[in-house]
XYZ file of C-alpha atoms in Angstrom:
103
model
C -13.864 -22.613 -2.349
C -14.620 -19.184 -2.934
C -13.594 -18.454 0.949
C -10.445 -20.155 0.230
C -9.683 -17.882 -2.819
C -10.740 -14.707 -0.997
C -8.218 -15.711 1.882
C -5.451 -16.412 -0.813
C -6.360 -12.874 -2.277
C -6.130 -11.342 0.981
C -2.807 -12.893 1.969
C -1.127 -11.829 -1.446
C -2.790 -7.983 -0.875
C -1.200 -8.083 2.800
C 1.882 -9.413 1.505
C 2.336 -6.856 -1.325
C 1.398 -4.091 0.816
C 3.822 -5.204 3.597
C 6.849 -5.401 0.756
C 5.963 -2.035 -0.454
C 5.518 -0.414 2.746
C 8.594 -2.214 4.390
C 11.063 -3.739 2.021
C 10.584 -1.877 -1.472
C 10.919 -4.474 -4.071
C 9.978 -8.050 -3.117
C 13.362 -9.569 -4.479
C 15.244 -7.640 -1.495
C 12.956 -9.444 1.063
C 14.034 -12.694 0.146
C 17.584 -12.184 0.723
C 17.325 -9.644 3.762
C 14.131 -10.586 5.721
C 14.629 -12.229 8.725
C 11.348 -14.192 8.817
C 10.393 -17.346 7.080
C 7.706 -16.808 4.519
C 5.699 -19.030 6.892
C 5.905 -17.372 9.898
C 5.673 -14.103 8.119
C 2.346 -15.570 6.672
C 1.004 -16.728 10.038
C 1.728 -13.234 11.736
C -0.046 -11.302 8.919
C -3.103 -13.628 9.261
C -2.811 -12.777 12.982
C -2.678 -8.980 12.539
C -5.597 -9.070 10.165
C -8.065 -11.301 12.163
C -7.409 -9.377 15.662
C -8.101 -6.017 13.882
C -10.975 -8.019 12.519
C -12.378 -8.453 16.033
C -12.619 -4.689 16.541
C -14.171 -4.253 13.448
C -16.935 -6.958 14.549
C -17.226 -5.213 18.018
C -18.419 -1.928 16.368
C -20.649 -3.754 14.021
C -22.219 -5.504 16.667
C -23.158 -2.199 18.570
C -24.732 -1.251 15.171
C -27.193 -4.510 14.793
C -28.684 -4.361 18.393
C -32.163 -4.724 16.900
C -31.120 -7.387 14.453
C -30.924 -10.670 16.142
C -30.159 -12.928 13.276
C -27.554 -10.561 11.780
C -25.939 -10.148 15.634
C -25.705 -13.864 16.268
C -24.230 -14.256 12.797
C -21.254 -11.503 13.707
C -20.764 -12.962 17.221
C -20.375 -16.660 15.774
C -18.107 -15.221 13.134
C -16.163 -13.406 15.726
C -15.859 -16.289 17.996
C -14.378 -18.422 15.019
C -11.852 -15.524 14.428
C -10.879 -15.763 17.947
C -10.498 -19.586 17.838
C -8.455 -19.027 14.998
C -6.174 -16.231 16.601
C -5.514 -18.858 19.460
C -4.411 -21.561 16.850
C -2.133 -19.504 14.820
C -0.619 -18.113 18.486
C 0.417 -21.871 18.589
C 1.943 -21.930 15.345
C 3.812 -18.586 15.771
C 5.555 -20.071 18.890
C 6.097 -23.349 16.878
C 7.815 -21.869 13.948
C 9.966 -19.528 16.222
C 11.206 -22.428 17.809
C 11.926 -23.805 14.711
C 13.693 -21.028 12.965
C 15.693 -20.799 16.122
C 16.978 -24.295 16.002
C 17.865 -23.709 12.761
C 19.620 -20.802 13.103
C 21.744 -22.366 16.122
C-alpha cells in the first residue's frame, strides 16, 4: 500500500511541476491541453522511469563490491524496463483512441 501511495504522490508532483512549468494554472490545462489525462499520465510515468534507468546504471557502477545490493538494483532496473515496455503499448493504444475520437 505504501508503494502505491508513493507512486500516487510522485505522479501528483510530476503533474504539478508540468502544469506550472508549461501551462501556468492547472485550470487552463483542462481547456487547452491536447492530451487526455490518462495519456499525459502514462507519458509522464514513461519519462520518469526512463530517467530512473540512467540513475540505476550510475548506482550499479558504485556498488560493484556489494553483490546483494547490486542484485537488488539489477532486479529493480529490470522491473522498470518491463514496465516501460508495457506503458509504451498503452501510449500507442491511447493515441489511436484519441485520433478516433477526434475524427
